[in-house]
Amino acid sequence: DIVMTQSPLSLPVTPGEPASISCRSSQSLLRSDGSNSLVWYLQKPGQSPQVLIYLGSNRASGVPDRFSGSGSGTDFTLKISRVEAEDVGVYYCMQALQTPLTFGGGTKVEIK
Amino acid sequence: EVQLVESGGDLVQPGGSLRLSCAASGFTLSSYWMHWVRQAPGKGLVWVSRINSDGSSIVYADSVKGRFTMSRDNAKNTLYLQMNSLRAEDTAVYYCARFRSGFLDVWGKGTTVTVSS
């Protein structure tokens, strides 16, 4: 199974400031078409997960452009250019290259 | 509106059984591979199982293999998860999710399963 490791575990942020979350996979997530099978989700309190970024760097429909995904192979990063209060919750990375699909342990983002 | 609605969660004793349902609306279920993902209280997301479009290929997590059975009725636009020999560690919110373009793009709100005596 592919192991996904996220850091940090917790991320206190100041509104208006940038934030960054790291995700590392135990195997390369690079597909034959050159894309990476890496997805970022945000689970807001009391809600189900919502997709932010798919294929490593593609913003999902309706996701604000302050969210961006980068990286390739085994190392990935989610960046929020200017954090807003509505961005609080737990962020997960997930690999969709093979079953079992596996998730990172999550990064809890909270406002300072 | 594209939507998934899970139901069937309940309080059940260890060793008991439960069947979860996931009703799809706003899209044709038969066109998509579907997954179940669970989340224990206060914990992260864990993949449970996956079924292909016509139900001919199903894969399970090792932790549920031999106890859970995933199925689908495309005519009824409904997905199922039959859970037998339930254990305390199966206690979780169970989500069904649609797989599209390389990711789980639509998730239901989840249904809660509690295994306790």
Short mmCIF file of C-alpha atoms in Angstrom, two decimals:
data_model
loop_
_atom_site.label_atom_id
_atom_site.label_comp_id
_atom_site.label_asym_id
_atom_site.label_seq_id
_atom_site.Cartn_x
_atom_site.Cartn_y
_atom_site.Cartn_z
CA ASP A 1 0.00 0.00 0.00
CA ILE A 2 1.13 3.57 -0.65
CA VAL A 3 1.74 5.44 2.60
CA MET A 4 0.87 9.14 2.65
CA THR A 5 2.59 11.39 5.19
CA GLN A 6 1.42 14.92 5.87
CA SER A 7 2.99 17.74 7.82
CA PRO A 8 2.44 19.63 9.94
CA LEU A 9 -0.20 17.97 12.07
CA SER A 10 -1.55 21.33 13.20
CA LEU A 11 -1.23 24.73 11.57
CA PRO A 12 -2.29 27.91 13.38
CA VAL A 13 -2.69 30.67 10.83
CA THR A 14 -3.30 34.40 10.79
CA PRO A 15 -6.00 35.66 8.39
CA GLY A 16 -4.42 37.27 5.36
CA GLU A 17 -1.18 35.35 5.78
CA PRO A 18 -0.02 32.45 3.55
CA ALA A 19 -0.06 28.82 4.64
CA SER A 20 1.54 25.67 3.31
CA ILE A 21 0.95 21.94 3.86
CA SER A 22 3.28 19.18 2.77
CA CYS A 23 2.38 15.67 1.64
CA ARG A 24 4.81 12.88 0.85
CA SER A 25 4.03 9.49 -0.69
CA SER A 26 5.99 6.26 -0.25
CA GLN A 27 5.87 5.64 -4.00
CA SER A 28 5.82 7.90 -7.01
CA LEU A 29 2.33 9.08 -7.98
CA LEU A 30 3.38 9.99 -11.50
CA ARG A 31 1.05 8.60 -14.15
CA SER A 32 1.98 7.65 -17.69
CA ASP A 33 0.34 10.83 -18.99
CA GLY A 34 2.65 12.98 -16.89
CA SER A 35 0.08 13.96 -14.29
CA ASN A 36 0.26 13.05 -10.62
CA SER A 37 -2.51 11.08 -8.97
CA LEU A 38 -2.64 13.29 -5.89
CA VAL A 39 -5.75 14.98 -4.51
CA TRP A 40 -6.25 17.55 -1.76
CA TYR A 41 -9.43 17.67 0.29
CA LEU A 42 -10.72 20.02 2.96
CA GLN A 43 -13.07 18.69 5.60
CA LYS A 44 -14.76 21.59 7.36
CA PRO A 45 -16.15 20.94 10.85
CA GLY A 46 -19.21 18.72 10.72
CA GLN A 47 -19.04 18.29 6.94
CA SER A 48 -17.92 15.69 4.46
CA PRO A 49 -14.66 16.22 2.56
CA GLN A 50 -14.67 18.60 -0.40
CA VAL A 51 -12.15 18.43 -3.20
CA LEU A 52 -9.78 21.36 -3.60
CA ILE A 53 -7.07 20.12 -5.97
CA TYR A 54 -6.93 17.04 -8.21
CA LEU A 55 -4.15 15.54 -10.34
CA GLY A 56 -1.66 17.36 -8.16
CA SER A 57 -2.26 20.89 -9.39
CA ASN A 58 -5.72 21.27 -10.92
CA ARG A 59 -8.10 23.43 -8.94
CA ALA A 60 -11.58 21.90 -8.68
CA SER A 61 -14.61 23.80 -9.89
CA GLY A 62 -15.61 26.60 -7.55
CA VAL A 63 -12.41 26.50 -5.50
CA PRO A 64 -10.97 29.99 -4.87
CA ASP A 65 -7.72 30.76 -6.66
CA ARG A 66 -5.94 31.38 -3.35
CA PHE A 67 -5.57 27.57 -3.23
CA SER A 68 -2.83 26.01 -5.32
CA GLY A 69 -1.21 22.59 -5.53
CA SER A 70 2.29 21.75 -6.70
CA GLY A 71 4.82 18.94 -6.68
CA SER A 72 5.52 15.75 -8.55
CA GLY A 73 6.53 12.18 -7.90
CA THR A 74 6.53 11.78 -4.14
CA ASP A 75 6.53 15.34 -2.77
CA PHE A 76 3.54 17.65 -2.92
CA THR A 77 2.47 20.96 -1.42
CA LEU A 78 -0.82 22.72 -0.92
CA LYS A 79 -0.55 26.48 -0.58
CA ILE A 80 -3.08 29.03 0.52
CA SER A 81 -1.92 32.46 -0.60
CA ARG A 82 -3.99 34.41 1.94
CA VAL A 83 -5.87 32.44 4.56
CA GLU A 84 -9.47 33.37 5.26
CA ALA A 85 -11.56 32.41 8.29
CA GLU A 86 -13.65 30.01 6.17
CA ASP A 87 -10.54 27.94 5.39
CA VAL A 88 -10.44 26.33 8.84
CA GLY A 89 -10.78 22.57 8.97
CA VAL A 90 -8.72 19.47 8.33
CA TYR A 91 -6.83 19.13 5.07
CA TYR A 92 -6.10 15.69 3.66
CA CYS A 93 -4.01 14.54 0.76
CA MET A 94 -5.02 11.33 -0.98
CA GLN A 95 -3.37 9.16 -3.59
CA ALA A 96 -5.64 7.73 -6.28
CA LEU A 97 -2.97 5.89 -8.26
CA GLN A 98 -3.92 2.47 -6.94
CA THR A 99 -6.30 0.75 -4.55
CA PRO A 100 -6.38 0.85 -1.68
CA LEU A 101 -6.77 4.61 -1.96
CA THR A 102 -4.81 6.05 0.93
CA PHE A 103 -5.02 9.33 2.79
CA GLY A 104 -2.56 11.39 4.73
CA GLY A 105 -3.22 11.74 8.44
CA GLY A 106 -4.60 15.24 8.04
CA THR A 107 -3.50 18.77 8.88
CA LYS A 108 -5.76 20.78 11.15
CA VAL A 109 -5.79 24.45 10.16
CA GLU A 110 -7.08 26.87 12.75
CA ILE A 111 -7.09 30.61 13.13
CA LYS A 112 -4.65 32.06 15.66
CA GLU B 1 -28.12 18.66 -8.48
CA VAL B 2 -25.59 15.86 -8.19
CA GLN B 3 -26.09 14.21 -4.82
CA LEU B 4 -25.30 11.11 -2.78
CA VAL B 5 -27.37 10.27 0.29
CA GLU B 6 -26.31 7.51 2.65
CA SER B 7 -28.67 5.74 5.03
CA GLY B 8 -28.86 2.65 7.20
CA GLY B 9 -26.44 3.60 9.94
CA ASP B 10 -27.42 2.49 13.44
CA LEU B 11 -26.28 1.23 16.82
CA VAL B 12 -25.52 -2.48 16.58
CA GLN B 13 -24.00 -5.04 18.92
CA PRO B 14 -20.61 -6.62 18.22
CA GLY B 15 -21.04 -9.52 15.84
CA GLY B 16 -24.15 -7.99 14.33
CA SER B 17 -24.96 -6.94 10.79
CA LEU B 18 -26.04 -3.80 9.03
CA ARG B 19 -26.71 -2.78 5.44
CA LEU B 20 -25.88 0.72 4.31
CA SER B 21 -27.41 2.30 1.23
CA CYS B 22 -26.26 5.19 -0.88
CA ALA B 23 -28.83 6.77 -3.19
CA ALA B 24 -27.50 8.71 -6.16
CA SER B 25 -29.37 11.52 -7.86
CA GLY B 26 -28.57 14.08 -10.53
CA PHE B 27 -26.36 11.67 -12.45
CA THR B 28 -26.38 8.15 -13.87
CA LEU B 29 -24.83 5.84 -11.29
CA SER B 30 -24.04 3.16 -13.89
CA SER B 31 -21.44 5.41 -15.52
CA TYR B 32 -19.18 5.62 -12.49
CA TRP B 33 -16.98 3.57 -10.23
CA MET B 34 -17.97 4.13 -6.62
CA HIS B 35 -16.20 3.94 -3.25
CA TRP B 36 -16.94 3.72 0.44
CA VAL B 37 -14.72 5.65 2.86
CA ARG B 38 -15.09 5.69 6.64
CA GLN B 39 -14.00 7.96 9.45
CA ALA B 40 -13.83 6.81 13.06
CA PRO B 41 -14.71 9.42 15.70
CA GLY B 42 -12.00 12.08 15.81
CA LYS B 43 -9.84 10.21 13.31
CA GLY B 44 -8.86 10.52 9.66
CA LEU B 45 -10.31 9.15 6.43
CA VAL B 46 -9.90 5.48 5.62
CA TRP B 47 -10.80 3.82 2.35
CA VAL B 48 -13.10 0.78 2.66
CA SER B 49 -14.04 -0.56 -0.76
CA ARG B 50 -14.51 0.13 -4.45
CA ILE B 51 -16.84 -1.21 -7.12
CA ASN B 52 -16.60 -0.76 -10.88
CA SER B 53 -19.41 0.48 -13.11
CA ASP B 54 -21.24 -2.80 -13.63
CA GLY B 55 -20.38 -4.44 -10.32
CA SER B 56 -18.12 -7.10 -11.83
CA SER B 57 -15.00 -5.96 -9.97
CA ILE B 58 -14.93 -5.15 -6.25
CA VAL B 59 -11.93 -4.46 -4.02
CA TYR B 60 -11.87 -4.26 -0.22
CA ALA B 61 -9.54 -2.99 2.47
CA ASP B 62 -7.87 -5.85 4.33
CA SER B 63 -9.60 -4.74 7.54
CA VAL B 64 -13.07 -5.52 6.13
CA LYS B 65 -12.34 -8.30 3.63
CA GLY B 66 -14.54 -11.32 4.21
CA ARG B 67 -16.96 -9.36 6.42
CA PHE B 68 -18.21 -6.54 4.17
CA THR B 69 -19.84 -6.87 0.76
CA MET B 70 -20.21 -3.95 -1.60
CA SER B 71 -22.82 -4.07 -4.36
CA ARG B 72 -24.86 -1.83 -6.59
CA ASP B 73 -28.24 -1.72 -8.29
CA ASN B 74 -27.81 0.61 -11.25
CA ALA B 75 -31.48 0.37 -12.13
CA LYS B 76 -32.30 1.82 -8.71
CA ASN B 77 -29.33 4.22 -8.77
CA THR B 78 -28.28 2.81 -5.41
CA LEU B 79 -25.07 1.53 -3.87
CA TYR B 80 -24.92 -0.85 -0.91
CA LEU B 81 -22.53 -1.97 1.79
CA GLN B 82 -23.50 -5.15 3.65
CA MET B 83 -21.54 -5.28 6.90
CA ASN B 84 -21.39 -8.54 8.86
CA SER B 85 -19.50 -9.64 11.96
CA LEU B 86 -19.22 -6.04 13.06
CA ARG B 87 -16.53 -5.05 15.54
CA ALA B 88 -16.07 -2.05 17.80
CA GLU B 89 -13.36 -0.79 15.46
CA ASP B 90 -15.91 -0.54 12.63
CA THR B 91 -17.56 2.35 14.49
CA ALA B 92 -17.37 5.29 12.10
CA VAL B 93 -19.16 7.63 9.76
CA TYR B 94 -19.42 5.87 6.41
CA TYR B 95 -19.30 7.97 3.25
CA CYS B 96 -20.04 6.87 -0.28
CA ALA B 97 -18.19 8.78 -2.98
CA ARG B 98 -18.14 8.96 -6.76
CA PHE B 99 -14.87 8.41 -8.61
CA ARG B 100 -14.41 10.64 -11.65
CA SER B 101 -11.41 11.94 -13.58
CA GLY B 102 -8.98 10.41 -11.14
CA PHE B 103 -10.48 11.47 -7.83
CA LEU B 104 -13.45 11.19 -5.49
CA ASP B 105 -15.40 14.19 -6.67
CA VAL B 106 -18.80 13.86 -4.97
CA TRP B 107 -19.27 12.70 -1.38
CA GLY B 108 -22.40 12.07 0.60
CA LYS B 109 -22.95 13.51 4.07
CA GLY B 110 -22.33 10.13 5.65
CA THR B 111 -24.20 7.71 7.87
CA THR B 112 -23.09 6.78 11.40
CA VAL B 113 -22.43 3.20 12.45
CA THR B 114 -21.86 2.51 16.12
CA VAL B 115 -20.84 -0.96 17.24
CA SER B 116 -21.27 -1.34 20.97
CA SER B 117 -22.91 -3.59 23.54
#
